[in-house]
PDB file of C-alpha atoms in Angstrom:
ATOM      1  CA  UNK C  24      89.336 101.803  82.378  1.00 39.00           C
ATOM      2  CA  UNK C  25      90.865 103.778  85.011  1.00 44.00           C
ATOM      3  CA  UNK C  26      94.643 103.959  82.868  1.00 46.00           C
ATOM      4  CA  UNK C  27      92.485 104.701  79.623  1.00 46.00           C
ATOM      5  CA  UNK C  28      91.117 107.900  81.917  1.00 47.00           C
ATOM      6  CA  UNK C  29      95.123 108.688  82.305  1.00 47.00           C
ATOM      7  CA  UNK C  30      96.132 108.107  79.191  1.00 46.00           C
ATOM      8  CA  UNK C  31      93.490 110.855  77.591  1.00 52.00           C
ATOM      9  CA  UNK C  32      94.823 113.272  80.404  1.00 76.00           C
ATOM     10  CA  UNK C  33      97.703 114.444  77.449  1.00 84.00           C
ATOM     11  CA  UNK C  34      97.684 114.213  73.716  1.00 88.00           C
ATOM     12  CA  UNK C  35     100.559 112.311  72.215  1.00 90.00           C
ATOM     13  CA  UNK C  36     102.437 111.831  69.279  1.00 91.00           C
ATOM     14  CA  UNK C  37      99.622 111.662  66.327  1.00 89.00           C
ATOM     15  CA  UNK C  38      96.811 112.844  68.701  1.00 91.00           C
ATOM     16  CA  UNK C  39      99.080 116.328  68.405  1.00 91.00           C
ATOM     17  CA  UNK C  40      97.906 118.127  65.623  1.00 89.00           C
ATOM     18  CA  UNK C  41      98.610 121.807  65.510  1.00 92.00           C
ATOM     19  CA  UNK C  42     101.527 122.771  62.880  1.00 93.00           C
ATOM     20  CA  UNK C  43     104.332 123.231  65.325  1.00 93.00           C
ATOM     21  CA  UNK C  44     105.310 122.862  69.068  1.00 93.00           C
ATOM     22  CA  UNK C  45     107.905 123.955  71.581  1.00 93.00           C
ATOM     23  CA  UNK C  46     110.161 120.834  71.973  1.00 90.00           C
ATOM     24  CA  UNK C  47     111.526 119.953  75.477  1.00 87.00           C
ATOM     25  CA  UNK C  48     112.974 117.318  77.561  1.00 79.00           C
ATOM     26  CA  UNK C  49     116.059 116.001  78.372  1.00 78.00           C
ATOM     27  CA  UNK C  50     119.413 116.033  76.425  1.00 78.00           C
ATOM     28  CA  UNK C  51     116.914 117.875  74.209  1.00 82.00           C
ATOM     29  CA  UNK C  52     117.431 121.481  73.473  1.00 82.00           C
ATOM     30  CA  UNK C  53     114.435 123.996  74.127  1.00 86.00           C
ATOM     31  CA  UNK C  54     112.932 125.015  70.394  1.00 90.00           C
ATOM     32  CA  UNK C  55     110.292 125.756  67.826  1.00 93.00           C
ATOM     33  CA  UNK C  56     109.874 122.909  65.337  1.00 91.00           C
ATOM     34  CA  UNK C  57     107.397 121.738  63.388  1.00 94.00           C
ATOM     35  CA  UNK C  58     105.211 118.805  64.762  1.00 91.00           C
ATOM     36  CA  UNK C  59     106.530 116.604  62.188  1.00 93.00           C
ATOM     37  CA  UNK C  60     109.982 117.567  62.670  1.00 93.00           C
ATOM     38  CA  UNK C  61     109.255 116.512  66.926  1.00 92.00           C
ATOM     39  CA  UNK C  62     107.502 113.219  65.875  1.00 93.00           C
ATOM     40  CA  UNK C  63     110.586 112.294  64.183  1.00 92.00           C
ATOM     41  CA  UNK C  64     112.918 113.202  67.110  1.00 90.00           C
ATOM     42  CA  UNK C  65     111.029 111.289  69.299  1.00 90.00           C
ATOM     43  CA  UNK C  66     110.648 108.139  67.107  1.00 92.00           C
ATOM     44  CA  UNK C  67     114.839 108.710  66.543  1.00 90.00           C
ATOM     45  CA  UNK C  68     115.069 108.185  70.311  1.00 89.00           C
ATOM     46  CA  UNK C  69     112.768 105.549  71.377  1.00 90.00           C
ATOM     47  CA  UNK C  70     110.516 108.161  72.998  1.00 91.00           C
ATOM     48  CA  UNK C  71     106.823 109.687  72.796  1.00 91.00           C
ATOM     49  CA  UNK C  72     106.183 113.287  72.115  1.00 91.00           C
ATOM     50  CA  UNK C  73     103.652 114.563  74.464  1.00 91.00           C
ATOM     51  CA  UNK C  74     102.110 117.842  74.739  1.00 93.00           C
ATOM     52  CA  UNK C  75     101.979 118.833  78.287  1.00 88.00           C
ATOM     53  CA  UNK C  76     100.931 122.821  78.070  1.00 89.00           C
ATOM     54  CA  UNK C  77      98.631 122.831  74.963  1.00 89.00           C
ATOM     55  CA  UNK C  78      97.379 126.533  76.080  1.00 88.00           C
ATOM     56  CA  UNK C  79     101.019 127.591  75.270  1.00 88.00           C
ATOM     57  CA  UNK C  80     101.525 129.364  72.100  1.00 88.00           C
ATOM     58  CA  UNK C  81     102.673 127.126  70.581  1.00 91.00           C
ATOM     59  CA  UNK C  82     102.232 123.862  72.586  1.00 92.00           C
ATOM     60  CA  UNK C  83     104.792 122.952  74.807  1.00 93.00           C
ATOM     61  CA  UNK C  84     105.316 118.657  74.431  1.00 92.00           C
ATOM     62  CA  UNK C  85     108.144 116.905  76.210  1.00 90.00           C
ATOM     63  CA  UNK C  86     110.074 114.060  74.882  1.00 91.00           C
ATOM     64  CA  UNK C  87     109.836 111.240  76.986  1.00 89.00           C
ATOM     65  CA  UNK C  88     108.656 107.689  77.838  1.00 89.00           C
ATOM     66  CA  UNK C  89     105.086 108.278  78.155  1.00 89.00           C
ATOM     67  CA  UNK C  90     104.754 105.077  80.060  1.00 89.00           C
ATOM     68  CA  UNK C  91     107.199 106.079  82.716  1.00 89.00           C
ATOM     69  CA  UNK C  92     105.519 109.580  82.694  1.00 87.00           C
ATOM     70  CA  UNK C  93     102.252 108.150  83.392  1.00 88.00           C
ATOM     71  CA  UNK C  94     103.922 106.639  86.679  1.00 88.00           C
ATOM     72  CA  UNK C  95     106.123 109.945  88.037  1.00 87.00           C
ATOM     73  CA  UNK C  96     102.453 111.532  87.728  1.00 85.00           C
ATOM     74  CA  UNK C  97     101.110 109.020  89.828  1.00 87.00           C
ATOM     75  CA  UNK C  98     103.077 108.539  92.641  1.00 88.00           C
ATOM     76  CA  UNK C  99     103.582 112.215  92.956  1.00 84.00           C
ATOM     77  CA  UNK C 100      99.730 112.535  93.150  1.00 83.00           C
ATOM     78  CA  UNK C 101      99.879 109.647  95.670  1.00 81.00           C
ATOM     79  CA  UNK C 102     102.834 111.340  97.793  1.00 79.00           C
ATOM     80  CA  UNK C 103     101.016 114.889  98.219  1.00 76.00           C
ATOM     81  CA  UNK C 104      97.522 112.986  99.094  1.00 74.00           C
ATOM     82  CA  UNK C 105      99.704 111.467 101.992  1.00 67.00           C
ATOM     83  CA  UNK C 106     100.816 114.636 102.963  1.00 63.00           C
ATOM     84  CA  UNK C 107      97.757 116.304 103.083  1.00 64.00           C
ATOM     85  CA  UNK C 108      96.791 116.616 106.893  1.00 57.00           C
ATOM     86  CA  UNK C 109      92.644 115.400 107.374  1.00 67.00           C
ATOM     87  CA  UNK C 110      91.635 117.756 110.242  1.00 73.00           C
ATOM     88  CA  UNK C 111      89.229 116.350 112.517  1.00 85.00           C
ATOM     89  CA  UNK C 112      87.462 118.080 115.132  1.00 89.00           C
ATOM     90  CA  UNK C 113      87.459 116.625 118.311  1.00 92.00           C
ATOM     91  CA  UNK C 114      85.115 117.073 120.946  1.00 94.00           C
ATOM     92  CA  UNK C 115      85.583 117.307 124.481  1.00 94.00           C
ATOM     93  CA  UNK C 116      83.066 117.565 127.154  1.00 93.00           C
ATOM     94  CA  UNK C 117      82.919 119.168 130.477  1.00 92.00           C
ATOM     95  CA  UNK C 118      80.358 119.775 133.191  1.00 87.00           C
ATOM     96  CA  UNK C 119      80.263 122.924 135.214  1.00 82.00           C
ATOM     97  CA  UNK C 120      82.132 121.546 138.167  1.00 83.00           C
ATOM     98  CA  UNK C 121      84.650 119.098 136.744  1.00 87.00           C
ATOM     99  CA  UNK C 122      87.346 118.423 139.016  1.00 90.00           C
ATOM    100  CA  UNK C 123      90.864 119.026 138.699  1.00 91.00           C
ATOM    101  CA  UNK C 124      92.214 115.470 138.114  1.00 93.00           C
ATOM    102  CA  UNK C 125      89.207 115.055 134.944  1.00 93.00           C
ATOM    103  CA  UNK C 126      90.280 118.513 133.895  1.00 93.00           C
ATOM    104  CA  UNK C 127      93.831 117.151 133.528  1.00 94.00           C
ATOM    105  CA  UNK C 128      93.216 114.425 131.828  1.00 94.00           C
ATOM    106  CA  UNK C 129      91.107 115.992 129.319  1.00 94.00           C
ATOM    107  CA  UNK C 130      93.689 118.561 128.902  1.00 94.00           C
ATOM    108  CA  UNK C 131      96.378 115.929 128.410  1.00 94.00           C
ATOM    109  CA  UNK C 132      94.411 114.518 125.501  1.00 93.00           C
ATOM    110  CA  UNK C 133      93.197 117.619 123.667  1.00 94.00           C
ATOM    111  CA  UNK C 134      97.547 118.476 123.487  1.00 94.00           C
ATOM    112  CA  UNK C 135      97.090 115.267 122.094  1.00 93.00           C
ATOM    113  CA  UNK C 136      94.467 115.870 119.297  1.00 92.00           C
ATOM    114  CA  UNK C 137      96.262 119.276 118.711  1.00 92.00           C
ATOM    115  CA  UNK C 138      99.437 118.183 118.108  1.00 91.00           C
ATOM    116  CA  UNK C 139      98.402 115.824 115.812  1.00 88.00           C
ATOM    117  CA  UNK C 140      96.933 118.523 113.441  1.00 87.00           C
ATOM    118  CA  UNK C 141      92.855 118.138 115.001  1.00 91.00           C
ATOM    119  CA  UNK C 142      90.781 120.983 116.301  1.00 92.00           C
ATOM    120  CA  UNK C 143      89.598 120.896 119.796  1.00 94.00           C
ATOM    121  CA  UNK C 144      85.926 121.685 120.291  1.00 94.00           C
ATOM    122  CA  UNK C 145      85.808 122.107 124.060  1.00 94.00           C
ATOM    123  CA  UNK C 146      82.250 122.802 125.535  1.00 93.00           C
ATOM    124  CA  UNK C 147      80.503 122.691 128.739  1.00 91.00           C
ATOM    125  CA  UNK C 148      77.066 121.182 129.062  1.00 89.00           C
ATOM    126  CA  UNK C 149      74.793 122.560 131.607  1.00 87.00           C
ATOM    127  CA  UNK C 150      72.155 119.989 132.942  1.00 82.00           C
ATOM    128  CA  UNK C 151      69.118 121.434 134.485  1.00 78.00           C
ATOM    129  CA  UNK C 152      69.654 124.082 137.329  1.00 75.00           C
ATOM    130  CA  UNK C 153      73.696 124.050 136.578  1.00 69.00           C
ATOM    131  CA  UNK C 154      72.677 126.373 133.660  1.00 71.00           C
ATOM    132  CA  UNK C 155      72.974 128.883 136.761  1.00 73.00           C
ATOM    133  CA  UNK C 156      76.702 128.017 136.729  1.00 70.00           C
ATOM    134  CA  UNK C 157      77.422 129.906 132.727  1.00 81.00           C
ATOM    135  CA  UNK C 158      79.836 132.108 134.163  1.00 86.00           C
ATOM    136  CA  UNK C 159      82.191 129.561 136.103  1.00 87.00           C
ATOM    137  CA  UNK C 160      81.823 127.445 132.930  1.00 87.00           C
ATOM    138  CA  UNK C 161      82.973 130.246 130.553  1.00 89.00           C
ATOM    139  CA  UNK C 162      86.271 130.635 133.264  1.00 90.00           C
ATOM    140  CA  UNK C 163      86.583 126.994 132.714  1.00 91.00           C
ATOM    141  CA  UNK C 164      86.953 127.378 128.654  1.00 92.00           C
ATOM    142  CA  UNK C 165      89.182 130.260 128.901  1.00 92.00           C
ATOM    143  CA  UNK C 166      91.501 128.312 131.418  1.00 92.00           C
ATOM    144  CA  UNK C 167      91.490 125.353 128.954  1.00 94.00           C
ATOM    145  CA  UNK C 168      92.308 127.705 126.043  1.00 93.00           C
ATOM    146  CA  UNK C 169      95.103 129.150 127.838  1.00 93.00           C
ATOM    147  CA  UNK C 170      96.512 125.730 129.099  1.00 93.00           C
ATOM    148  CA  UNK C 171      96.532 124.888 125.727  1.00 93.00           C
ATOM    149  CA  UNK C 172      98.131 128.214 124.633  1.00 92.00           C
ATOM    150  CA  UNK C 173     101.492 126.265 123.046  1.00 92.00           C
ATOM    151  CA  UNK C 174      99.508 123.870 121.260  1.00 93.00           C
ATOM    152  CA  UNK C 175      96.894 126.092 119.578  1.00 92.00           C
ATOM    153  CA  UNK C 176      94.962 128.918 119.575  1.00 92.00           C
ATOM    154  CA  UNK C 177      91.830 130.227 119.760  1.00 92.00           C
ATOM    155  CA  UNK C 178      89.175 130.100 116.565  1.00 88.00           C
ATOM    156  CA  UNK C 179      86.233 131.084 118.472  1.00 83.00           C
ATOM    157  CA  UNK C 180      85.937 132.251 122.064  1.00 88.00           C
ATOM    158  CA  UNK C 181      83.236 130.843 124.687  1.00 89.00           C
ATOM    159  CA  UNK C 182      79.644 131.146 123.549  1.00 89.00           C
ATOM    160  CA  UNK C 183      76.467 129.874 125.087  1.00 88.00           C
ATOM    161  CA  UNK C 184      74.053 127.922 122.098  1.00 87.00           C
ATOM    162  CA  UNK C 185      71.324 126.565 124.802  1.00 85.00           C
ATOM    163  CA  UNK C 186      72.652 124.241 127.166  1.00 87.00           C
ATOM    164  CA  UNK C 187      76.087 124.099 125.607  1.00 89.00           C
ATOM    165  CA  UNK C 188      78.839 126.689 126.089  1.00 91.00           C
ATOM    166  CA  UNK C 189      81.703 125.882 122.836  1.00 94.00           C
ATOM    167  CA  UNK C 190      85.110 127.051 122.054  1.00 93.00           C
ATOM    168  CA  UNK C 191      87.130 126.040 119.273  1.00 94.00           C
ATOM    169  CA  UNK C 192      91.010 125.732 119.486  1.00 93.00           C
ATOM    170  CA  UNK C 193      92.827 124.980 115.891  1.00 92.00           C
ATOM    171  CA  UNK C 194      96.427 123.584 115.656  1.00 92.00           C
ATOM    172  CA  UNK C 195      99.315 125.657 115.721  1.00 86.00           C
ATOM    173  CA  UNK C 196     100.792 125.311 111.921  1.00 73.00           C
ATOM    174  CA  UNK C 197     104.624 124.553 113.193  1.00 58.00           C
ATOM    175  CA  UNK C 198     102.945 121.795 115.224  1.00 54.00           C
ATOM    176  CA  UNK C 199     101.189 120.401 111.957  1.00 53.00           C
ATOM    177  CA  UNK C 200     104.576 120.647 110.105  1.00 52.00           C
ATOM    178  CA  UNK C 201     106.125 118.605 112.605  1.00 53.00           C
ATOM    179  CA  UNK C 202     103.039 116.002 112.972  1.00 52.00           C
ATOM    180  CA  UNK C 203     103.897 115.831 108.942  1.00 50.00           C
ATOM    181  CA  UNK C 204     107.596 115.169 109.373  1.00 53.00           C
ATOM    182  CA  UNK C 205     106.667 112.406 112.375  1.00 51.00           C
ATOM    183  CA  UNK C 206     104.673 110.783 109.868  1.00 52.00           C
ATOM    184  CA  UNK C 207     106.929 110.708 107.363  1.00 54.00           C
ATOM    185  CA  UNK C 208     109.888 109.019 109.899  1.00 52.00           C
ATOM    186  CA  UNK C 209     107.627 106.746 111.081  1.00 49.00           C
ATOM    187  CA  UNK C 210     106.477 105.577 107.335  1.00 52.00           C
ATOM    188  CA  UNK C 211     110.517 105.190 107.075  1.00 51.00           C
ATOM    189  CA  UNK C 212     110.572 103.091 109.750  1.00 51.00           C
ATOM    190  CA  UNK C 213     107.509 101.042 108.741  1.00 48.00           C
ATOM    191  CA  UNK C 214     109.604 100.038 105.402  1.00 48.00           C
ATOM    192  CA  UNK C 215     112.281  98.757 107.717  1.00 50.00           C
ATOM    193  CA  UNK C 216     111.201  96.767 109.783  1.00 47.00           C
ATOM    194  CA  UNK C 217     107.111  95.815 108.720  1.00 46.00           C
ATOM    195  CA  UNK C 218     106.577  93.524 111.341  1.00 47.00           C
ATOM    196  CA  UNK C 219     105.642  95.269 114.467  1.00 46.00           C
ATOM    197  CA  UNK C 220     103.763  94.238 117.256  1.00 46.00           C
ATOM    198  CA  UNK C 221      99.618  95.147 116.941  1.00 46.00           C
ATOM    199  CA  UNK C 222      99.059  98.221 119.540  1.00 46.00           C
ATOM    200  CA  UNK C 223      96.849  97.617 122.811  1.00 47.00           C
ATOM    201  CA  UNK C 224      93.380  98.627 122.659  1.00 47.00           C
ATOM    202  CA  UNK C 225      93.151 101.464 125.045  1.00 44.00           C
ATOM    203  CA  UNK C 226      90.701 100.904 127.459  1.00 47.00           C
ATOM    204  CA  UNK C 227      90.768 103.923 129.791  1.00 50.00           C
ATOM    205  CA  UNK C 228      88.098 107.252 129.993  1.00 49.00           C
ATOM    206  CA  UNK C 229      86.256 108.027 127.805  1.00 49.00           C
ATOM    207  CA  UNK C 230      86.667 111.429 126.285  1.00 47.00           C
ATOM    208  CA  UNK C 231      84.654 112.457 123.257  1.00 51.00           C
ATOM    209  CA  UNK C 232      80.532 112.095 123.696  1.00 47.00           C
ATOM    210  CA  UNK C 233      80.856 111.057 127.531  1.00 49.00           C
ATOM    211  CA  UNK C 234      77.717 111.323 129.926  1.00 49.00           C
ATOM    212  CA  UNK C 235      77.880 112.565 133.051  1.00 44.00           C
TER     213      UNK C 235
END
């Protein structure tokens, strides 16, 4: 079912019925014939005639192996869907007195998520009678956001929603581009040699969701 869906994507050959097209393809020179005249050309060379910009006036149809057409389509649909970079935000939390060695190793990881084309949602949560401590957690944020000043920048400055203080930090685009063109080595890579020895499970802090 799902190559019957492709093949009613373009009209071809018979299915083309308006009284003349604009012929194209290779060794094929650009022109105005009649649709009869472009069946026959194809059918001369082995080929189909397909009609890939029907809104033209008239039609534009290529003459080519439809079959082989159907494919180029394909993978080129499957090579920009593994391009596209899925965004994920990430959260990291903080209480109003973390210490500097849980600081740094929550910074370390949100370079981490950034550089890999993730937003950072950094937030403080204030439990009980810390809520007295906004301000020194809104100095935390800002320090975070300007630690993280090569890696991304800032979507939405500190702001209080109840308990929670949030900021938002979005990848840098060059830093995206490269994440891209990291992927796309290591997919080279991948084809070389398949076999490659399963990563350890990592088994250290907890970052996103943690209680304090």
């Amino acid at each position: 079912m799902k190559n019957d869906k492709n093949k009613l994507q373009y009209r071809i050959n018979r299915q083309i019925r308006v009284p003349e097209v604009r012929i194209v393809g290779d060794e094929v020179d650009s022109q105005v014939i009649s649709t009869r005249q472009a069946l026959q050309l194809a059918e001369q060379k082995g080929l189909d005639l397909v009609e890939i910009s029907p809104n033209a006036a008239p039609p534009v149809c290529r003459i080519i192996d439809y079959s082989k057409f159907l494919y180029q389509q394909k993978k080129h649909q499957k090579e920009l869907k593994a391009k596209q970079v899925r965004m994920e935000v990430k959260e990291i939390r903080f209480g109003p007195q973390t210490d500097d060695h849980d600081y740094n190793f929550k910074l370390k990881h949100a370079k981490g998520f950034l550089e890999e084309g993730n937003k950072v949602k950094a937030y403080v949560f204030f439990r009980g009678r810390s809520i007295l401590f906004k301000e020194q957690g809104e100095v935390l944020l800002l320090r975070f956001a300007n630690d993280l000043e090569e890696f991304g920048k800032v979507e939405q400055m500190p702001v209080l929603e109840g308990k929670r203080m949030t900021i938002f930090i979005s990848p840098k685009k060059t830093l995206v581009k490269k994440s891209i063109k990291a992927e796309d080595s290591l997919d080279k890579e991948e084809r070389k040699a398949p076999q490659q020895k399963a990563k350890k499970e990592y088994t250290g802090p907890k970052i996103e969701g943690e209680d304090f």
